[in-house]
Amino acid sequence: MKKRTAAALLAAVMLASSVQAALAAQPDYLTRGEVADMLVAAADDYNPGVKKTDILRGYSDGSLHEERSVTRAQALVMLRRAFGGKLPAPVGDNARSGYSSANFTDLPAWAAGDLQDVLSTGIVAGTSATTFSPNSYVTERQMELFIQRTYALEGTNRKDDFYAAVNKKALDSSVIKTGYTGTGSFNDLAITVNQQVAQIIKEAAASPKTEGEKKISALYNNILSTDARNKAGITPIRPYLDAVDNAKTLDELMAARNLVYQKLGASLLLGFGLTVDAKDSNVYDLAFSAFYPSLGQSGYENATDSQKTAYLTYVATLLKLVGTSEADARTQARQIWDMEASIAAKSLTNQELQDVDKTYNLYTMAKIQKQFPNVDLSAVFAQTGYTQTDKIVVSDEGALKAGAAYFDGAHLELLRTCCRLELAMSYGALLNQEFTYAANTFQQAYMGSTGSIPQEELAAQYVQSLMSDYLGKAYVDRHFSAKAKADVEKMVKEMLAVYKERIQNLTWMQDATKAKAVQKLEAMKLNIGYPDTWRDDLKDTEFLTVAQGGSFFNNVVAIAKTQRALSIQYQKDGVDKTEWPMTPDTVNACYDGTNNSITFPAAILQPPFYEVNATYEQNLGRVGYVIAHEVTHAFDNNGAKYDEKGNAADWWTSADYSAFQNLCNRAVKLYDGKEAAPGITCNGALTLSENIADLGAMACITEMEGKRAQPDYKALYTASAEIWCSSYPREMKQYLAQADVHAPDKLRGSLVLQNFQPFYDAFGITASDGMWLAPEDRVVIW
């Protein structure tokens, strides 16, 4: 035997180390026996008495070989056997949400029939469009996901998938209305409210009596005058398109931009506006921003191929509609994508845009001008009518810097394309129908909707959004009861009292910080139903009918000019803290950090959220959940940075804030990676603020129920899961998962419950059930 040299020995040691490292890095694949054990425990409630031998049939020689790693094909065949030999066919939400069935070319003959059945359920994808990879091994996490998806497909056991079981009938029978991207409590009530408002609009349009009704009539009928709009085509924006096309220098392009602002009130490329001063919420600051990616921060890097294609097609179509040749439009669409993607990569996330520490960036005019050396910002500002100050807020510094790099002569043609596209996106809906068709086609391809909203319905929605001063009061007079307002006000006050107790009993917060938190809670303003005074901002705005020479386009421009004049006055007068952030006919609710107020419009205070004749638990689990959610926003990771006056201020001790941050990190971990649908997961960091609000809401209503003589937690938790019942196409779920700061509705109606012991006690949930969450992983903050 030859002796090894020192170098050889060292090489051998290094090789051994690398092999150990490689082995350590390998996924922890499950064995056939381990999968069988998991499935016996998981499937007993669905296939009573199922045995390991029912699942693990073995090889031709009779041996089971439980020690061997399990493949994808084997695992899914075993799953099918465990749940009784056949999985339910997906219908309703499961059919929309699952992976699309595919004809894979590599299904093994021995399992082809079983696998086709499993694949048709949508609970598993291939590794490519035509490849299933049946011999790849399976990890514990992958097997857990297969089982969880099967629970949702079955939807029959509250202890395994509470949301799916509580809402099974609604989810299975769910139908998304033509032209819409989803259905559920919020969506469906919004459609109902829109229909109620549409009836008010139609009556006013048919026989206008007041000045407000005459304006509603003019606007509504102008929108429906599609022949006149189609005949006019892009004529209303032709002068501005020509000014852009004729610009031979950046100065000339900015002159065209300033013309658009002067005549239409729109800020192309960049501009100034107002924002409430985060540190002195009684005054407005100037704000400055440049163009922002149309798909937001997350819409580019995470876009699917179909989403990217849909957007490129939409942009190219709009450019063609404003006069660009087809070949140039396709090229320019790709250039727009590349530019917007580069800016998006430097932008704040949707969660970060709510963080005052990241968005309260003060600039002087000189500092902004330095970033845009080739643009005369004094000329841009002169048109606004604002009083100049040297305190200008830039909310997204990364986006601004990235966008500023394009403002030079080398990018002139790209900037002209941006202006044409902005004009098309901003005003296309007011012009000929081809723009609406393009928007519908994009929505269908990008978000999975089908068909389009009928013209009359769409016209009413436009009027509703533009004429809220008149229609909000009319809606309240016709559809909101004094009893509903009084009942909800009573519930809010009871909730605030419980919330105060919970703050005072926190174990992770010291007394000094508790006192500040209670002070903020007690100072919170409550907006319930409708405002005390009604605004009439459009009283002096002229609305001409088509017969009088007016148009939908001219009406909207008149409104924009009125709003611009009001904005100038706002800067002079300061912030009106009695002004509501939402209209009474809005199906939503909110917390306003700079006003320390919660708002619950009349439209949401009705079935299914609130019912006069519902039980206490039903109303508490539905509208009570929403109310407590908004209250908690005052103390989420963003709201906690504002004091009782609505000013960004640090009212925490360092030790308490550190403890709070630790809890926030646990909440991120709790939600991160949880599935909304097969393969579509929650981003725990993106959704943190809303998840804190949900957890706080559930803690509050759980305690309120616990104070009753005979608490009915089953009814409470069932009601809370029902209110989040919703269904969207898979495309829409993918979009929401990357852009929405709210967790998927499935998690809002299910995962949040897993953090509270009364939930386990009420339904007898144990460690062997799918809804079990280990006590050390549960998170309760407020």
Short mmCIF file of N, CA and C in Angstrom, two decimals, residues 93-236:
data_model
loop_
_atom_site.label_atom_id
_atom_site.label_comp_id
_atom_site.label_asym_id
_atom_site.label_seq_id
_atom_site.Cartn_x
_atom_site.Cartn_y
_atom_site.Cartn_z
N ASP A 93 -64.80 27.50 -6.19
CA ASP A 93 -63.51 28.13 -5.90
C ASP A 93 -62.35 27.17 -6.10
N ASN A 94 -62.52 25.90 -5.72
CA ASN A 94 -61.44 24.93 -5.92
C ASN A 94 -61.10 24.77 -7.39
N ALA A 95 -62.10 24.83 -8.26
CA ALA A 95 -61.86 24.70 -9.70
C ALA A 95 -61.12 25.91 -10.23
N ARG A 96 -61.42 27.10 -9.68
CA ARG A 96 -60.74 28.32 -10.13
C ARG A 96 -59.31 28.41 -9.61
N SER A 97 -59.09 27.91 -8.41
CA SER A 97 -57.85 28.16 -7.70
C SER A 97 -56.74 27.17 -7.99
N GLY A 98 -57.09 25.96 -8.37
CA GLY A 98 -56.09 24.91 -8.49
C GLY A 98 -55.21 25.05 -9.71
N TYR A 99 -54.18 24.22 -9.73
CA TYR A 99 -53.33 24.14 -10.91
C TYR A 99 -54.17 23.61 -12.08
N SER A 100 -53.90 24.12 -13.25
CA SER A 100 -54.61 23.63 -14.43
C SER A 100 -54.20 22.20 -14.73
N SER A 101 -55.16 21.37 -15.11
CA SER A 101 -54.84 20.01 -15.51
C SER A 101 -54.00 20.05 -16.78
N ALA A 102 -53.09 19.10 -16.90
CA ALA A 102 -52.22 19.07 -18.08
C ALA A 102 -52.01 17.63 -18.52
N ASN A 103 -51.69 17.48 -19.77
CA ASN A 103 -51.41 16.15 -20.32
C ASN A 103 -49.90 15.92 -20.29
N PHE A 104 -49.43 15.36 -19.21
CA PHE A 104 -48.00 15.11 -19.08
C PHE A 104 -47.61 13.88 -19.90
N THR A 105 -46.40 13.90 -20.38
CA THR A 105 -45.94 12.80 -21.23
C THR A 105 -45.16 11.75 -20.46
N ASP A 106 -44.98 11.95 -19.16
CA ASP A 106 -44.12 11.03 -18.41
C ASP A 106 -44.82 10.36 -17.23
N LEU A 107 -46.15 10.19 -17.32
CA LEU A 107 -46.85 9.47 -16.26
C LEU A 107 -46.54 7.98 -16.38
N PRO A 108 -46.11 7.35 -15.29
CA PRO A 108 -45.78 5.91 -15.37
C PRO A 108 -47.04 5.09 -15.58
N ALA A 109 -46.92 4.03 -16.35
CA ALA A 109 -48.08 3.21 -16.70
C ALA A 109 -48.77 2.65 -15.47
N TRP A 110 -47.98 2.26 -14.46
CA TRP A 110 -48.57 1.62 -13.28
C TRP A 110 -49.47 2.56 -12.49
N ALA A 111 -49.29 3.88 -12.67
CA ALA A 111 -50.05 4.85 -11.85
C ALA A 111 -50.82 5.85 -12.68
N ALA A 112 -50.84 5.68 -14.00
CA ALA A 112 -51.41 6.70 -14.88
C ALA A 112 -52.86 7.04 -14.52
N GLY A 113 -53.68 6.01 -14.28
CA GLY A 113 -55.08 6.28 -13.97
C GLY A 113 -55.25 7.03 -12.67
N ASP A 114 -54.56 6.56 -11.63
CA ASP A 114 -54.64 7.23 -10.33
C ASP A 114 -54.15 8.67 -10.42
N LEU A 115 -53.05 8.86 -11.12
CA LEU A 115 -52.46 10.19 -11.18
C LEU A 115 -53.34 11.15 -11.98
N GLN A 116 -53.96 10.69 -13.04
CA GLN A 116 -54.86 11.55 -13.81
C GLN A 116 -55.99 12.06 -12.93
N ASP A 117 -56.49 11.18 -12.07
CA ASP A 117 -57.56 11.58 -11.14
C ASP A 117 -57.06 12.65 -10.18
N VAL A 118 -55.87 12.45 -9.61
CA VAL A 118 -55.32 13.43 -8.66
C VAL A 118 -55.00 14.74 -9.35
N LEU A 119 -54.40 14.65 -10.53
CA LEU A 119 -54.03 15.87 -11.25
C LEU A 119 -55.26 16.68 -11.63
N SER A 120 -56.37 16.03 -11.90
CA SER A 120 -57.59 16.74 -12.30
C SER A 120 -58.17 17.57 -11.16
N THR A 121 -57.74 17.28 -9.91
CA THR A 121 -58.27 18.04 -8.77
C THR A 121 -57.60 19.40 -8.63
N GLY A 122 -56.42 19.58 -9.25
CA GLY A 122 -55.73 20.86 -9.17
C GLY A 122 -54.84 21.02 -7.96
N ILE A 123 -54.59 19.95 -7.18
CA ILE A 123 -53.81 20.10 -5.96
C ILE A 123 -52.31 19.95 -6.18
N VAL A 124 -51.91 19.60 -7.42
CA VAL A 124 -50.48 19.40 -7.67
C VAL A 124 -50.16 19.83 -9.09
N ALA A 125 -48.95 20.40 -9.25
CA ALA A 125 -48.51 20.86 -10.56
C ALA A 125 -47.41 19.96 -11.08
N GLY A 126 -47.11 20.09 -12.36
CA GLY A 126 -45.95 19.42 -12.93
C GLY A 126 -44.72 20.26 -12.68
N THR A 127 -43.58 19.73 -13.08
CA THR A 127 -42.34 20.49 -12.96
C THR A 127 -42.09 21.32 -14.21
N SER A 128 -42.90 21.11 -15.25
CA SER A 128 -42.92 21.96 -16.44
C SER A 128 -44.28 21.75 -17.09
N ALA A 129 -44.49 22.39 -18.22
CA ALA A 129 -45.80 22.30 -18.87
C ALA A 129 -46.12 20.89 -19.33
N THR A 130 -45.10 20.08 -19.62
CA THR A 130 -45.34 18.74 -20.14
C THR A 130 -44.70 17.64 -19.30
N THR A 131 -44.10 18.03 -18.18
CA THR A 131 -43.35 17.07 -17.36
C THR A 131 -43.91 16.99 -15.95
N PHE A 132 -44.19 15.79 -15.49
CA PHE A 132 -44.68 15.58 -14.13
C PHE A 132 -43.55 15.22 -13.17
N SER A 133 -42.50 14.59 -13.67
CA SER A 133 -41.37 14.13 -12.86
C SER A 133 -41.83 13.16 -11.77
N PRO A 134 -42.36 12.01 -12.16
CA PRO A 134 -42.94 11.07 -11.20
C PRO A 134 -41.93 10.47 -10.23
N ASN A 135 -40.65 10.45 -10.61
CA ASN A 135 -39.66 9.78 -9.77
C ASN A 135 -38.89 10.74 -8.85
N SER A 136 -39.26 12.03 -8.85
CA SER A 136 -38.65 12.95 -7.90
C SER A 136 -39.14 12.62 -6.50
N TYR A 137 -38.26 12.81 -5.51
CA TYR A 137 -38.62 12.47 -4.14
C TYR A 137 -39.38 13.61 -3.47
N VAL A 138 -40.04 13.28 -2.37
CA VAL A 138 -40.96 14.20 -1.70
C VAL A 138 -40.46 14.54 -0.30
N THR A 139 -40.52 15.82 0.05
CA THR A 139 -40.16 16.26 1.40
C THR A 139 -41.40 16.30 2.29
N GLU A 140 -41.16 16.46 3.57
CA GLU A 140 -42.28 16.54 4.52
C GLU A 140 -43.16 17.74 4.21
N ARG A 141 -42.55 18.90 3.88
CA ARG A 141 -43.33 20.10 3.58
C ARG A 141 -44.21 19.89 2.36
N GLN A 142 -43.67 19.24 1.33
CA GLN A 142 -44.47 18.98 0.14
C GLN A 142 -45.66 18.07 0.45
N MET A 143 -45.42 17.07 1.28
CA MET A 143 -46.50 16.16 1.63
C MET A 143 -47.56 16.88 2.47
N GLU A 144 -47.12 17.74 3.36
CA GLU A 144 -48.06 18.52 4.16
C GLU A 144 -48.95 19.37 3.27
N LEU A 145 -48.36 19.97 2.23
CA LEU A 145 -49.14 20.79 1.31
C LEU A 145 -50.15 19.96 0.54
N PHE A 146 -49.75 18.77 0.08
CA PHE A 146 -50.70 17.90 -0.61
C PHE A 146 -51.89 17.59 0.30
N ILE A 147 -51.62 17.32 1.56
CA ILE A 147 -52.69 16.98 2.50
C ILE A 147 -53.57 18.20 2.78
N GLN A 148 -52.95 19.37 3.00
CA GLN A 148 -53.73 20.59 3.25
C GLN A 148 -54.63 20.92 2.07
N ARG A 149 -54.11 20.76 0.88
CA ARG A 149 -54.92 21.05 -0.31
C ARG A 149 -56.07 20.06 -0.43
N THR A 150 -55.84 18.82 -0.02
CA THR A 150 -56.91 17.83 -0.05
C THR A 150 -57.99 18.18 0.97
N TYR A 151 -57.58 18.66 2.14
CA TYR A 151 -58.56 19.12 3.14
C TYR A 151 -59.46 20.20 2.54
N ALA A 152 -58.85 21.16 1.84
CA ALA A 152 -59.63 22.24 1.24
C ALA A 152 -60.56 21.71 0.16
N LEU A 153 -60.09 20.72 -0.58
CA LEU A 153 -60.90 20.12 -1.64
C LEU A 153 -62.10 19.39 -1.05
N GLU A 154 -61.85 18.66 0.04
CA GLU A 154 -62.94 17.95 0.72
C GLU A 154 -63.89 18.95 1.37
N GLY A 155 -63.35 19.86 2.17
CA GLY A 155 -64.14 20.91 2.80
C GLY A 155 -65.22 20.41 3.74
N THR A 156 -64.97 19.31 4.44
CA THR A 156 -66.02 18.72 5.27
C THR A 156 -65.68 18.65 6.75
N ASN A 157 -64.49 19.04 7.13
CA ASN A 157 -64.07 18.90 8.53
C ASN A 157 -63.50 20.22 9.05
N ARG A 158 -64.22 20.83 9.97
CA ARG A 158 -63.78 22.12 10.51
C ARG A 158 -62.46 22.01 11.27
N LYS A 159 -62.16 20.83 11.76
CA LYS A 159 -60.93 20.67 12.54
C LYS A 159 -59.69 20.57 11.65
N ASP A 160 -59.89 20.37 10.35
CA ASP A 160 -58.75 20.28 9.43
C ASP A 160 -58.61 21.53 8.57
N ASP A 161 -59.70 22.06 8.06
CA ASP A 161 -59.68 23.32 7.30
C ASP A 161 -60.96 24.06 7.63
N PHE A 162 -60.88 24.91 8.63
CA PHE A 162 -62.06 25.57 9.16
C PHE A 162 -62.74 26.43 8.10
N TYR A 163 -61.96 27.22 7.40
CA TYR A 163 -62.50 28.14 6.39
C TYR A 163 -63.23 27.36 5.29
N ALA A 164 -62.60 26.31 4.78
CA ALA A 164 -63.20 25.54 3.69
C ALA A 164 -64.48 24.85 4.14
N ALA A 165 -64.49 24.33 5.36
CA ALA A 165 -65.66 23.60 5.85
C ALA A 165 -66.83 24.52 6.16
N VAL A 166 -66.54 25.65 6.83
CA VAL A 166 -67.59 26.61 7.17
C VAL A 166 -68.24 27.17 5.90
N ASN A 167 -67.41 27.41 4.89
CA ASN A 167 -67.89 28.09 3.68
C ASN A 167 -68.07 27.15 2.49
N LYS A 168 -68.11 25.84 2.73
CA LYS A 168 -68.12 24.88 1.62
C LYS A 168 -69.24 25.15 0.62
N LYS A 169 -70.45 25.32 1.09
CA LYS A 169 -71.58 25.51 0.17
C LYS A 169 -71.39 26.77 -0.65
N ALA A 170 -70.97 27.85 0.01
CA ALA A 170 -70.79 29.12 -0.70
C ALA A 170 -69.63 29.05 -1.68
N LEU A 171 -68.54 28.41 -1.27
CA LEU A 171 -67.36 28.32 -2.15
C LEU A 171 -67.65 27.43 -3.36
N ASP A 172 -68.32 26.30 -3.12
CA ASP A 172 -68.61 25.38 -4.22
C ASP A 172 -69.59 25.96 -5.22
N SER A 173 -70.54 26.77 -4.74
CA SER A 173 -71.57 27.32 -5.63
C SER A 173 -71.25 28.74 -6.10
N SER A 174 -70.07 29.25 -5.73
CA SER A 174 -69.74 30.65 -6.04
C SER A 174 -69.70 30.90 -7.54
N VAL A 175 -70.24 32.05 -7.92
CA VAL A 175 -70.26 32.49 -9.31
C VAL A 175 -69.75 33.93 -9.35
N ILE A 176 -68.77 34.19 -10.19
CA ILE A 176 -68.24 35.55 -10.33
C ILE A 176 -69.01 36.25 -11.43
N LYS A 177 -69.55 37.39 -11.10
CA LYS A 177 -70.37 38.13 -12.05
C LYS A 177 -69.55 38.58 -13.25
N THR A 178 -70.17 38.57 -14.41
CA THR A 178 -69.50 38.96 -15.64
C THR A 178 -68.87 40.34 -15.51
N GLY A 179 -67.59 40.43 -15.86
CA GLY A 179 -66.88 41.70 -15.82
C GLY A 179 -66.17 41.98 -14.53
N TYR A 180 -66.39 41.14 -13.51
CA TYR A 180 -65.77 41.36 -12.20
C TYR A 180 -64.67 40.33 -11.96
N THR A 181 -63.79 40.66 -11.02
CA THR A 181 -62.64 39.79 -10.76
C THR A 181 -62.79 38.93 -9.52
N GLY A 182 -63.94 38.96 -8.87
CA GLY A 182 -64.11 38.13 -7.70
C GLY A 182 -65.51 38.22 -7.13
N THR A 183 -65.78 37.33 -6.18
CA THR A 183 -67.05 37.35 -5.47
C THR A 183 -66.78 37.08 -4.00
N GLY A 184 -67.64 37.58 -3.12
CA GLY A 184 -67.47 37.42 -1.69
C GLY A 184 -68.26 38.49 -0.96
N SER A 185 -68.15 38.50 0.36
CA SER A 185 -68.96 39.42 1.16
C SER A 185 -68.76 40.87 0.75
N PHE A 186 -67.51 41.30 0.67
CA PHE A 186 -67.23 42.69 0.31
C PHE A 186 -67.62 42.97 -1.14
N ASN A 187 -67.19 42.10 -2.05
CA ASN A 187 -67.47 42.32 -3.48
C ASN A 187 -68.96 42.34 -3.76
N ASP A 188 -69.66 41.35 -3.21
CA ASP A 188 -71.08 41.23 -3.52
C ASP A 188 -71.89 42.38 -2.93
N LEU A 189 -71.54 42.80 -1.70
CA LEU A 189 -72.25 43.93 -1.12
C LEU A 189 -71.95 45.20 -1.91
N ALA A 190 -70.72 45.36 -2.37
CA ALA A 190 -70.38 46.54 -3.17
C ALA A 190 -71.20 46.58 -4.45
N ILE A 191 -71.40 45.41 -5.07
CA ILE A 191 -72.24 45.36 -6.27
C ILE A 191 -73.67 45.75 -5.94
N THR A 192 -74.18 45.25 -4.80
CA THR A 192 -75.54 45.60 -4.38
C THR A 192 -75.68 47.09 -4.15
N VAL A 193 -74.71 47.67 -3.44
CA VAL A 193 -74.75 49.10 -3.16
C VAL A 193 -74.66 49.89 -4.47
N ASN A 194 -73.78 49.46 -5.37
CA ASN A 194 -73.68 50.14 -6.67
C ASN A 194 -75.01 50.11 -7.41
N GLN A 195 -75.72 48.99 -7.31
CA GLN A 195 -77.03 48.89 -7.97
C GLN A 195 -78.04 49.84 -7.32
N GLN A 196 -77.96 49.95 -5.98
CA GLN A 196 -78.85 50.88 -5.28
C GLN A 196 -78.57 52.32 -5.69
N VAL A 197 -77.29 52.66 -5.78
CA VAL A 197 -76.92 54.01 -6.19
C VAL A 197 -77.27 54.24 -7.65
N ALA A 198 -77.10 53.20 -8.48
CA ALA A 198 -77.44 53.32 -9.90
C ALA A 198 -78.91 53.66 -10.08
N GLN A 199 -79.76 53.10 -9.22
CA GLN A 199 -81.19 53.41 -9.31
C GLN A 199 -81.44 54.89 -8.99
N ILE A 200 -80.74 55.40 -7.99
CA ILE A 200 -80.85 56.83 -7.65
C ILE A 200 -80.40 57.68 -8.84
N ILE A 201 -79.32 57.26 -9.48
CA ILE A 201 -78.78 58.00 -10.62
C ILE A 201 -79.77 58.00 -11.78
N LYS A 202 -80.32 56.83 -12.06
CA LYS A 202 -81.27 56.73 -13.18
C LYS A 202 -82.50 57.60 -12.95
N GLU A 203 -82.99 57.61 -11.73
CA GLU A 203 -84.15 58.45 -11.42
C GLU A 203 -83.82 59.93 -11.57
N ALA A 204 -82.64 60.31 -11.11
CA ALA A 204 -82.23 61.71 -11.23
C ALA A 204 -82.03 62.08 -12.69
N ALA A 205 -81.44 61.16 -13.47
CA ALA A 205 -81.17 61.44 -14.88
C ALA A 205 -82.46 61.55 -15.68
N ALA A 206 -83.46 60.77 -15.30
CA ALA A 206 -84.73 60.77 -16.04
C ALA A 206 -85.55 62.01 -15.76
N SER A 207 -85.49 62.50 -14.52
CA SER A 207 -86.31 63.66 -14.16
C SER A 207 -85.58 64.52 -13.12
N PRO A 208 -84.54 65.24 -13.56
CA PRO A 208 -83.75 66.05 -12.61
C PRO A 208 -84.52 67.25 -12.10
N LYS A 209 -84.45 67.46 -10.80
CA LYS A 209 -85.16 68.59 -10.20
C LYS A 209 -84.19 69.59 -9.57
N THR A 210 -83.26 69.10 -8.78
CA THR A 210 -82.31 69.99 -8.12
C THR A 210 -81.10 70.23 -9.04
N GLU A 211 -80.27 71.22 -8.67
CA GLU A 211 -79.06 71.49 -9.46
C GLU A 211 -78.14 70.28 -9.44
N GLY A 212 -78.06 69.62 -8.30
CA GLY A 212 -77.22 68.43 -8.23
C GLY A 212 -77.72 67.34 -9.16
N GLU A 213 -79.02 67.12 -9.22
CA GLU A 213 -79.59 66.09 -10.08
C GLU A 213 -79.39 66.44 -11.55
N LYS A 214 -79.41 67.73 -11.89
CA LYS A 214 -79.16 68.14 -13.27
C LYS A 214 -77.74 67.81 -13.69
N LYS A 215 -76.82 67.98 -12.78
CA LYS A 215 -75.42 67.64 -13.08
C LYS A 215 -75.26 66.13 -13.22
N ILE A 216 -75.94 65.37 -12.34
CA ILE A 216 -75.92 63.92 -12.45
C ILE A 216 -76.48 63.49 -13.80
N SER A 217 -77.58 64.11 -14.19
CA SER A 217 -78.23 63.77 -15.46
C SER A 217 -77.31 64.05 -16.64
N ALA A 218 -76.66 65.21 -16.62
CA ALA A 218 -75.77 65.57 -17.73
C ALA A 218 -74.61 64.59 -17.83
N LEU A 219 -73.98 64.30 -16.71
CA LEU A 219 -72.83 63.41 -16.71
C LEU A 219 -73.22 62.00 -17.13
N TYR A 220 -74.29 61.47 -16.56
CA TYR A 220 -74.71 60.11 -16.85
C TYR A 220 -75.06 59.94 -18.33
N ASN A 221 -75.85 60.86 -18.86
CA ASN A 221 -76.26 60.75 -20.25
C ASN A 221 -75.10 61.00 -21.21
N ASN A 222 -74.14 61.82 -20.81
CA ASN A 222 -72.97 62.02 -21.65
C ASN A 222 -72.13 60.74 -21.75
N ILE A 223 -72.04 60.02 -20.62
CA ILE A 223 -71.29 58.76 -20.63
C ILE A 223 -71.96 57.76 -21.56
N LEU A 224 -73.29 57.74 -21.54
CA LEU A 224 -74.04 56.80 -22.37
C LEU A 224 -74.14 57.22 -23.83
N SER A 225 -73.67 58.42 -24.15
CA SER A 225 -73.71 58.90 -25.54
C SER A 225 -72.51 58.33 -26.30
N THR A 226 -72.52 57.02 -26.45
CA THR A 226 -71.37 56.34 -27.04
C THR A 226 -71.19 56.70 -28.51
N ASP A 227 -72.30 56.98 -29.22
CA ASP A 227 -72.16 57.35 -30.64
C ASP A 227 -71.35 58.64 -30.77
N ALA A 228 -71.68 59.62 -29.91
CA ALA A 228 -70.95 60.88 -29.96
C ALA A 228 -69.49 60.70 -29.55
N ARG A 229 -69.26 59.85 -28.55
CA ARG A 229 -67.88 59.61 -28.10
C ARG A 229 -67.08 58.87 -29.17
N ASN A 230 -67.71 57.89 -29.81
CA ASN A 230 -67.01 57.16 -30.87
C ASN A 230 -66.72 58.05 -32.08
N LYS A 231 -67.66 58.93 -32.38
CA LYS A 231 -67.47 59.84 -33.51
C LYS A 231 -66.33 60.81 -33.24
N ALA A 232 -66.23 61.29 -32.00
CA ALA A 232 -65.16 62.23 -31.64
C ALA A 232 -63.81 61.53 -31.59
N GLY A 233 -63.81 60.24 -31.25
CA GLY A 233 -62.57 59.48 -31.17
C GLY A 233 -61.59 60.13 -30.20
N ILE A 234 -60.35 60.31 -30.65
CA ILE A 234 -59.31 60.89 -29.78
C ILE A 234 -59.17 62.40 -30.00
N THR A 235 -60.16 62.99 -30.68
CA THR A 235 -60.11 64.45 -30.94
C THR A 235 -59.90 65.27 -29.66
N PRO A 236 -60.56 64.94 -28.54
CA PRO A 236 -60.36 65.76 -27.34
C PRO A 236 -58.92 65.82 -26.85
#
